[in-house]
Coordinates of C-alpha atoms and ligand atoms in Angstrom, one line a residue:
M10 CA 27.7 -45.4 68.4
K11 CA 25.3 -44.2 65.6
A12 CA 27.6 -44.4 62.6
T13 CA 25.3 -43.3 59.8
P14 CA 24.5 -39.2 59.2
T15 CA 21.5 -38.1 61.0
V16 CA 20.6 -36.1 57.9
F17 CA 21.7 -37.6 54.5
N18 CA 22.3 -34.3 52.2
R19 CA 23.2 -35.5 48.3
Q20 CA 24.6 -33.7 46.5
V21 CA 26.3 -33.2 43.5
S22 CA 27.8 -36.6 42.7
K23 CA 32.1 -36.7 42.6
K24 CA 33.7 -39.5 41.1
I25 CA 36.7 -39.9 43.8
A26 CA 38.8 -42.6 44.2
V27 CA 40.7 -43.5 47.5
V28 CA 44.2 -45.3 47.6
G29 CA 45.2 -47.6 50.2
L30 CA 42.1 -49.1 52.1
G31 CA 43.4 -49.5 55.9
Y32 CA 41.1 -48.5 58.6
V33 CA 41.6 -45.0 57.4
G34 CA 41.0 -45.3 53.8
L35 CA 38.6 -47.5 53.9
A36 CA 36.5 -45.3 56.9
A37 CA 37.0 -42.1 54.4
A38 CA 35.2 -44.2 51.6
V39 CA 32.6 -45.3 53.0
S40 CA 32.0 -42.3 53.9
F41 CA 32.3 -40.2 51.0
A42 CA 29.5 -43.1 49.7
E43 CA 27.0 -42.5 52.3
Y44 CA 26.8 -39.2 50.7
G45 CA 26.6 -39.7 47.0
H46 CA 29.8 -40.0 45.7
C47 CA 31.4 -42.6 43.6
V48 CA 34.1 -44.3 45.0
S49 CA 36.9 -46.2 43.4
C50 CA 38.7 -48.3 46.2
M51 CA 42.7 -49.0 45.3
D52 CA 45.3 -51.5 47.2
I53 CA 47.9 -53.6 46.2
D54 CA 46.6 -56.3 48.4
T55 CA 44.2 -58.7 45.8
E56 CA 42.9 -60.8 49.5
K57 CA 41.7 -57.9 50.2
I58 CA 40.3 -56.5 47.7
E59 CA 39.1 -60.2 46.4
C60 CA 37.5 -60.1 50.1
L61 CA 35.9 -56.6 50.2
K62 CA 34.4 -57.4 45.5
K63 CA 32.1 -60.0 48.0
C64 CA 31.3 -57.1 50.3
S65 CA 32.6 -58.2 53.4
S66 CA 35.1 -56.1 55.6
P67 CA 39.1 -57.8 55.1
F68 CA 39.2 -56.4 59.2
Y69 CA 37.4 -55.2 61.7
E70 CA 36.2 -51.8 62.4
P71 CA 32.2 -51.0 63.9
G72 CA 29.9 -50.1 61.0
L73 CA 32.2 -50.3 58.5
A74 CA 30.5 -53.9 57.5
D75 CA 27.1 -52.3 57.3
L76 CA 28.0 -49.6 55.2
L77 CA 29.8 -51.7 52.4
R78 CA 26.8 -53.4 52.0
S79 CA 24.7 -50.8 51.9
N80 CA 26.9 -48.2 49.6
T81 CA 27.9 -51.4 46.9
S82 CA 26.4 -49.5 43.9
R83 CA 28.8 -46.3 44.5
L84 CA 31.7 -48.8 46.0
S85 CA 34.4 -50.9 43.5
Y86 CA 37.3 -51.8 44.3
T87 CA 40.2 -53.0 42.3
S88 CA 43.9 -53.4 42.3
D89 CA 44.7 -51.6 39.1
I90 CA 45.7 -48.1 40.0
K91 CA 45.4 -47.3 36.7
D92 CA 41.6 -48.5 37.0
A93 CA 41.0 -46.8 40.2
C94 CA 42.3 -43.0 39.5
I95 CA 42.0 -42.7 35.1
N96 CA 38.2 -41.0 36.2
A97 CA 38.3 -39.3 39.6
E98 CA 38.5 -35.6 40.3
I99 CA 39.8 -36.6 43.7
I100 CA 42.4 -38.8 44.4
F101 CA 42.2 -39.9 48.1
L102 CA 46.0 -41.0 49.4
A103 CA 45.7 -42.7 52.8
V104 CA 48.5 -45.9 52.0
Q105 CA 50.3 -46.5 55.7
T106 CA 53.6 -44.3 56.9
P107 CA 55.3 -46.7 58.7
E108 CA 58.2 -45.9 61.6
L109 CA 61.8 -46.7 60.0
P110 CA 64.2 -47.7 62.7
D111 CA 65.6 -44.4 63.5
G112 CA 61.5 -43.3 64.3
S113 CA 61.2 -41.7 61.2
A114 CA 58.3 -41.9 58.8
D115 CA 58.9 -44.2 55.8
L116 CA 57.4 -42.6 52.8
T117 CA 57.9 -45.6 50.8
Y118 CA 54.5 -46.5 50.0
L119 CA 53.4 -42.9 49.8
Y120 CA 56.3 -42.2 46.4
E121 CA 55.4 -45.3 45.1
A122 CA 51.9 -44.8 44.7
A123 CA 52.2 -41.0 43.5
T124 CA 54.4 -42.4 41.2
N125 CA 52.0 -44.7 40.0
I126 CA 49.7 -42.0 39.8
R127 CA 51.5 -39.5 37.6
A128 CA 51.8 -42.0 35.1
V129 CA 48.1 -43.1 34.5
L130 CA 46.6 -39.5 35.3
K131 CA 45.2 -37.8 32.1
K132 CA 43.1 -34.9 33.1
T133 CA 42.7 -32.2 36.1
C134 CA 42.4 -33.4 39.6
I135 CA 43.2 -32.7 42.8
L136 CA 45.3 -35.6 44.8
V137 CA 44.8 -35.0 48.4
V138 CA 46.9 -37.0 51.3
K139 CA 45.1 -38.7 53.8
S140 CA 48.2 -40.2 55.8
T141 CA 50.3 -38.8 58.1
V142 CA 53.0 -37.2 57.2
P143 CA 56.0 -35.7 57.5
V144 CA 56.3 -31.3 57.3
G145 CA 57.1 -30.6 53.3
T146 CA 55.9 -34.2 52.2
C147 CA 53.4 -33.2 50.6
D148 CA 55.5 -30.1 48.7
Q149 CA 57.7 -32.7 47.4
L150 CA 55.2 -34.7 46.1
A151 CA 53.4 -31.5 44.3
S152 CA 57.0 -31.1 42.8
L153 CA 56.5 -34.0 41.0
F154 CA 53.4 -33.5 38.7
D155 CA 53.0 -31.2 36.9
D156 CA 50.6 -27.6 37.8
D157 CA 47.0 -29.5 36.7
I158 CA 47.8 -31.9 40.2
E159 CA 47.0 -30.4 42.8
V160 CA 48.1 -31.7 46.0
V161 CA 46.7 -31.7 48.8
S162 CA 47.1 -32.1 52.7
N163 CA 43.6 -33.8 54.6
P164 CA 45.3 -35.5 57.8
E165 CA 42.0 -37.6 59.5
F166 CA 41.4 -37.8 62.7
L167 CA 39.5 -40.7 63.0
A168 CA 40.4 -43.7 66.1
Q169 CA 40.1 -47.5 65.7
G170 CA 37.6 -48.9 66.5
R171 CA 34.9 -45.6 66.0
A172 CA 36.4 -44.8 62.6
V173 CA 33.8 -45.0 60.7
Y174 CA 31.9 -42.8 63.2
D175 CA 34.7 -40.2 63.0
M176 CA 34.9 -39.9 59.8
L177 CA 30.6 -38.8 59.6
H178 CA 30.8 -37.3 62.3
P179 CA 34.3 -35.1 62.4
A180 CA 35.3 -32.5 65.2
R181 CA 36.6 -30.7 62.5
I182 CA 38.5 -30.4 59.2
V183 CA 41.7 -29.9 58.1
I184 CA 42.4 -28.4 54.7
G185 CA 46.4 -28.5 53.8
T186 CA 45.6 -25.9 50.5
V187 CA 45.7 -21.8 49.3
N188 CA 44.2 -22.8 45.3
E189 CA 41.2 -21.7 45.6
P190 CA 38.8 -23.6 43.2
T191 CA 40.9 -26.4 44.9
R192 CA 39.0 -25.0 48.0
T193 CA 35.9 -24.8 47.1
C194 CA 35.8 -28.1 45.4
L195 CA 37.0 -30.0 48.6
H196 CA 34.3 -27.1 50.5
E197 CA 31.5 -28.8 48.3
L198 CA 32.8 -32.1 48.9
Y199 CA 33.2 -32.2 53.2
S200 CA 29.9 -29.5 54.0
P201 CA 27.6 -31.9 54.4
F202 CA 29.9 -33.0 57.0
G203 CA 28.8 -30.9 59.2
A204 CA 32.6 -29.9 61.0
P205 CA 33.8 -26.5 61.3
I206 CA 36.9 -26.4 58.2
V207 CA 40.3 -25.4 59.2
W208 CA 42.2 -24.3 56.2
M209 CA 46.0 -24.1 55.9
D210 CA 49.1 -24.6 54.1
R211 CA 49.8 -27.8 53.5
R212 CA 52.8 -27.8 55.5
T213 CA 50.5 -26.2 58.6
A214 CA 48.4 -29.1 58.1
E215 CA 50.8 -31.8 57.7
L216 CA 51.9 -30.0 61.4
T217 CA 48.8 -30.1 62.9
K218 CA 48.4 -33.7 62.5
Y219 CA 51.3 -34.8 64.7
A220 CA 50.4 -31.4 66.7
C221 CA 47.3 -33.1 68.1
N222 CA 48.2 -37.4 68.2
D223 CA 51.5 -36.0 70.1
F224 CA 49.2 -33.7 72.5
L225 CA 46.9 -36.4 73.5
A226 CA 49.8 -38.9 74.1
L227 CA 51.2 -36.3 75.8
K228 CA 48.6 -35.9 78.5
L229 CA 48.4 -39.7 78.5
S230 CA 52.5 -40.2 79.5
Y231 CA 51.5 -37.6 82.4
I232 CA 48.1 -38.7 83.8
N233 CA 49.9 -42.2 84.4
E234 CA 52.6 -40.8 85.9
I235 CA 50.4 -39.7 88.2
A236 CA 48.7 -42.4 88.9
N237 CA 51.6 -44.2 89.6
L238 CA 52.9 -41.7 92.1
C239 CA 49.0 -42.5 93.6
E240 CA 49.8 -46.1 93.8
R241 CA 52.7 -44.8 95.6
F242 CA 50.6 -42.1 98.0
E243 CA 47.6 -44.7 98.3
T244 CA 45.6 -42.2 97.3
N245 CA 42.6 -42.9 93.9
I246 CA 43.9 -41.6 90.1
E247 CA 39.7 -41.9 89.4
L248 CA 39.1 -38.9 92.3
V249 CA 41.9 -36.7 90.8
T250 CA 40.9 -36.7 87.5
E251 CA 37.8 -36.5 88.2
A252 CA 38.1 -33.7 89.6
M253 CA 40.6 -32.5 87.2
G254 CA 38.2 -33.2 84.0
L255 CA 35.4 -30.8 85.6
D256 CA 38.2 -28.0 84.8
S257 CA 37.2 -26.9 81.6
R258 CA 40.3 -26.1 80.1
I259 CA 41.9 -29.6 81.2
G260 CA 38.5 -31.6 80.0
H261 CA 37.7 -35.2 80.8
H262 CA 39.4 -36.9 77.6
F263 CA 42.7 -39.1 77.7
L264 CA 43.2 -38.8 81.3
K265 CA 42.1 -42.3 82.0
A266 CA 45.5 -44.0 83.8
G267 CA 46.7 -47.4 82.8
I268 CA 48.9 -49.9 81.2
G269 CA 50.0 -46.8 78.6
Y270 CA 49.5 -46.1 74.9
G271 CA 49.4 -48.7 72.1
G272 CA 48.3 -49.3 68.1
S273 CA 50.6 -47.5 65.4
C274 CA 49.7 -44.2 65.5
F275 CA 50.9 -42.5 69.0
S276 CA 54.5 -44.3 69.2
K277 CA 55.5 -43.6 65.3
D278 CA 53.8 -40.0 65.4
T279 CA 55.0 -39.1 68.9
K280 CA 59.3 -40.9 67.5
A281 CA 58.2 -39.1 63.8
L282 CA 57.8 -35.8 65.3
Y283 CA 61.2 -36.0 68.1
R284 CA 62.5 -37.2 65.1
M285 CA 61.9 -34.4 62.4
A286 CA 62.0 -31.6 65.0
N287 CA 65.9 -32.7 65.7
D288 CA 66.5 -32.4 61.6
Y289 CA 65.9 -28.9 62.2
G290 CA 68.1 -29.1 64.9
Y291 CA 65.5 -28.7 68.1
E292 CA 65.5 -31.4 71.3
L293 CA 61.3 -31.9 71.2
R294 CA 61.6 -33.0 75.3
T295 CA 58.1 -33.3 76.3
V296 CA 57.4 -35.8 73.6
H297 CA 60.7 -37.6 74.4
S298 CA 59.6 -38.1 78.0
A299 CA 56.2 -39.0 76.6
I300 CA 58.2 -41.7 74.6
E301 CA 59.7 -42.9 77.5
V302 CA 57.3 -42.7 80.0
N303 CA 54.8 -45.3 77.7
E304 CA 57.4 -47.3 77.5
Y305 CA 57.5 -48.6 81.0
Q306 CA 53.9 -48.1 81.0
K307 CA 53.5 -50.4 78.9
K308 CA 55.1 -52.9 81.1
L309 CA 53.7 -52.1 84.1
L310 CA 52.2 -55.7 84.8
I311 CA 55.6 -57.1 84.6
H312 CA 57.1 -55.0 87.0
K313 CA 53.4 -55.4 89.7
I314 CA 53.7 -59.3 88.9
K315 CA 56.8 -59.4 90.9
K316 CA 55.5 -58.6 94.0
Y317 CA 52.7 -61.1 93.8
Y318 CA 55.7 -64.1 92.2
A319 CA 59.2 -64.2 92.4
N320 CA 59.3 -67.0 90.5
L321 CA 56.8 -67.6 87.2
C322 CA 57.9 -70.8 86.0
G323 CA 55.1 -73.0 86.2
K324 CA 52.6 -70.8 87.0
R325 CA 49.1 -70.5 84.8
I326 CA 48.7 -67.2 83.6
A327 CA 44.5 -65.6 82.8
V328 CA 45.6 -62.8 80.1
L329 CA 42.9 -61.2 79.1
G330 CA 41.8 -58.6 76.3
L331 CA 45.0 -58.6 73.7
A332 CA 44.1 -55.5 71.4
F333 CA 45.8 -52.4 72.1
K334 CA 41.9 -50.8 72.8
P335 CA 38.7 -52.2 72.8
E336 CA 36.8 -52.9 69.2
T337 CA 39.6 -53.1 67.6
D338 CA 41.6 -56.6 66.2
D339 CA 44.8 -54.6 66.3
L340 CA 47.5 -55.9 68.1
R341 CA 50.6 -53.2 67.2
E342 CA 51.9 -51.7 70.5
A343 CA 49.9 -53.1 72.6
A344 CA 51.0 -53.5 75.9
S345 CA 49.5 -56.9 75.6
I346 CA 53.0 -57.8 73.0
A347 CA 55.4 -56.3 75.2
C348 CA 54.9 -57.9 77.9
L349 CA 53.8 -62.1 76.3
P350 CA 57.6 -62.4 75.7
F351 CA 58.5 -61.7 79.1
L352 CA 55.6 -64.6 80.5
M353 CA 57.0 -66.8 78.3
D354 CA 61.0 -66.7 79.0
A355 CA 59.8 -66.8 82.0
G356 CA 58.5 -70.3 82.2
A357 CA 54.7 -69.0 82.9
T358 CA 52.4 -71.2 81.0
A359 CA 50.3 -67.7 79.2
V360 CA 46.3 -68.1 78.8
V361 CA 44.8 -66.3 76.8
Y362 CA 41.9 -64.3 75.6
D363 CA 40.7 -62.1 73.4
P364 CA 37.3 -61.5 71.3
K365 CA 39.1 -60.3 68.5
C366 CA 42.6 -61.3 68.6
A367 CA 42.8 -64.9 68.9
E368 CA 44.2 -65.9 65.5
N369 CA 46.5 -62.7 65.2
V370 CA 48.3 -63.4 68.5
Q371 CA 48.4 -67.3 67.2
R372 CA 50.3 -65.7 64.5
L373 CA 52.2 -63.7 66.9
F374 CA 53.1 -66.7 69.8
P375 CA 52.6 -70.3 68.0
S376 CA 52.8 -71.7 71.7
V377 CA 50.6 -69.4 73.4
F378 CA 47.4 -71.2 74.5
I379 CA 43.9 -69.2 73.3
E380 CA 40.7 -69.8 75.1
K381 CA 37.4 -69.1 73.9
S382 CA 36.1 -67.3 76.6
S383 CA 37.4 -64.4 79.5
E384 CA 36.6 -67.6 82.0
D385 CA 37.7 -70.6 80.6
A386 CA 40.5 -68.8 80.2
L387 CA 40.6 -67.9 84.9
I388 CA 40.2 -72.0 85.2
D389 CA 42.8 -72.5 87.4
A390 CA 44.9 -69.5 86.6
D391 CA 48.0 -68.5 89.2
I392 CA 46.9 -64.4 88.4
A393 CA 45.6 -62.9 85.7
L394 CA 46.3 -60.1 83.9
I395 CA 43.9 -57.4 81.9
F396 CA 45.5 -55.4 79.2
T397 CA 42.3 -54.8 77.0
E398 CA 38.7 -53.4 78.8
W399 CA 36.4 -55.1 76.3
R400 CA 33.1 -54.8 77.8
E401 CA 32.9 -58.8 78.8
I402 CA 36.1 -58.7 80.1
C403 CA 34.3 -55.7 82.3
N404 CA 31.5 -57.6 82.8
I405 CA 33.1 -60.8 84.6
T406 CA 32.3 -60.6 87.9
P407 CA 34.3 -61.6 91.5
E408 CA 32.9 -64.1 91.6
V409 CA 33.9 -65.6 88.3
F410 CA 37.7 -65.2 89.6
I411 CA 37.4 -66.2 92.7
Q412 CA 35.3 -69.8 91.6
R413 CA 37.6 -70.5 88.6
M414 CA 41.0 -69.4 89.7
R415 CA 43.4 -71.2 91.5
H416 CA 45.1 -68.0 92.6
P417 CA 42.1 -64.9 92.8
I418 CA 44.8 -62.8 92.1
I419 CA 44.3 -59.9 89.1
L420 CA 46.4 -57.4 87.8
D421 CA 44.0 -54.9 85.5
G422 CA 46.1 -52.5 84.0
R423 CA 42.4 -50.6 82.6
N424 CA 40.7 -50.2 85.9
C425 CA 37.7 -52.1 84.4
Y426 CA 36.3 -52.8 87.5
D427 CA 35.0 -50.9 90.6
I428 CA 37.4 -51.0 93.7
E429 CA 34.4 -50.5 96.5
T430 CA 32.8 -53.5 94.6
M431 CA 36.4 -55.5 94.8
R432 CA 37.4 -54.4 97.9
N433 CA 34.1 -57.1 99.6
H434 CA 35.5 -59.6 97.6
K435 CA 38.2 -62.2 99.1
L436 CA 40.8 -61.5 96.0
I437 CA 44.1 -59.6 95.5
Y438 CA 42.9 -56.6 93.2
D439 CA 45.9 -54.1 91.9
S440 CA 44.8 -52.4 89.3
V441 CA 46.5 -48.6 88.2
G442 CA 46.6 -45.5 90.0
R443 CA 44.5 -46.8 92.6
P444 CA 45.2 -48.8 96.5
V445 CA 45.6 -52.7 96.0
T446 CA 42.8 -54.5 97.8
G447 CA 42.0 -57.4 99.6
C448 CA 46.4 -57.9 99.7
L449 CA 47.7 -59.9 103.0
K450 CA 45.1 -62.1 103.6
I451 CA 45.1 -63.7 99.7
N452 CA 48.8 -63.2 99.7
E453 CA 48.3 -65.5 103.5
K454 CA 46.3 -67.8 101.1
A455 CA 48.2 -67.8 98.8
E456 CA 51.6 -68.4 100.2
K457 CA 50.0 -71.2 101.8
K458 CA 48.3 -73.1 98.5
E459 CA 51.9 -72.4 97.3
N460 CA 53.7 -74.6 100.7
E461 CA 51.4 -76.9 100.3
Ligands
LIG8 C1 44.7 -41.6 67.7 C2 44.0 -40.5 67.4 O1 42.8 -40.8 68.9 C3 43.7 -40.3 66.4 O2 42.5 -39.5 66.3 C4 44.2 -40.2 64.4 O3 43.3 -39.9 64.1 C5 44.6 -41.7 65.0 O4 45.3 -41.8 66.3 C6 45.5 -41.8 64.1 O5 46.6 -40.8 63.9 O6 45.4 -42.4 62.6 P1 43.9 -44.2 67.8 O7 45.2 -44.1 67.7 O8 42.9 -45.6 66.7 O9 43.5 -42.9 67.6 O10 43.0 -45.1 69.0 P2 43.3 -44.4 70.9 O11 41.5 -43.7 71.5 O12 43.8 -42.6 70.4 O13 44.1 -44.8 71.8 C7 45.1 -44.9 71.9 C8 45.6 -45.3 73.1 O14 45.7 -44.4 73.3 C9 44.7 -46.5 73.1 O15 46.0 -48.1 73.5 C10 44.0 -45.8 74.0 O16 43.9 -47.3 75.2 C11 44.9 -45.8 75.0 N1 43.9 -44.5 76.2 C12 43.3 -44.1 75.1 C13 43.9 -44.5 77.2 O17 44.9 -45.3 77.6 N2 43.7 -43.6 77.9 C14 42.8 -43.0 77.8 O18 41.9 -42.4 78.0 C15 42.2 -42.3 75.7

């Protein structure tokens, strides 16, 4: 996956500030710098700023470190909002909007940043909101500023693990503004990215972001339910989705069945839109169902483990992969995090491996054992649970499971392995929406060992 733009189309350099340096803010900052703009990057997290000043990436995101290094002359870092914004022509707000207990979006960081910007801004400027915010937020922000500050909604569609690539190669750019000079300025900024720009008003842009994420969440919950049905009918979800995806009205994307969606975005944005709709007297039943299905799906491996062991006390469980998806060290809303407490409460020993999340998981669960490789985590395991389809986990051969594990029983939440290959080996392989292979023979072996 190539992160850098194929055509380096330099244009008149703009002075840009990016406030909030999560994966969205930083991916945007390095991409604008890559197109020749001067970008002042601001975050209240001083540790992050120090890390960036040393030219290193504060979190793992493919392609980010390279672009930070190759654009040092155009990127600057500060935790002072005045420093960052005073000379900016365009300020991007990319602060987090986390979930409140009632499901709505917490706009504290956003309003704090906007208020601080208002206090230091002396000149005409465009304030672009990239954070995901409820419909009407940009209008409210606009009411805080004088007419010389134009507030724009510009939602992002970057996926973690490919944020830099997605920023540089967008499928579309959505811009919510009806102000002509602002439109001209943002057209200049974004046209080199070579994607269609869909112009609209702010409220429509805000809703578009939720509509996209919630549609993808719905698609996933639907296919996960069909997968659950496949298991009951002893049919194969992969053949079903192959055929479904060939219908161009459906398409192949987001049809990979598994243990539900994780990450901060889908979970937060489904709840926020449901809540928002409720506030307007409308019950969004499809989205509500998607949320419910996902809650069940995230614990699928826990439901399944009971088929193999009625009592987990003293069992050694290899947990392979923890991140909510590969190529990120993010554990937010990951199925692994929903399941680990159950294993530990049941008296099992969880031996975990993830190429990027070891430190993060140790902070959350000090009592889990962390191994340096999948192969080490599998030693003497009574069962293996696969939560993330990291490439190195997908490359484990059936022989490794058989040689390393006490009982080679694999619960694969991400369908990492070819079912026919697994069928030809003496192990139990239980994946999502596909027939279980090897069940009886191994169960007998497991039972026998149990009784010894
Ligand atoms: C998602 C959207 O894809 C982005 O377009 C959006 O900008 C972003 O949220 C956001 O709002 O910031 P992200 O959460 O980073 O991006 O990751 P996805 O690649 O969408 O995956 C989300 C979850 O769905 C993961 O747990 C992944 O494993 C799961 N998934 C995805 C499946 O189970 N099957 C699939 O076919 C695709």
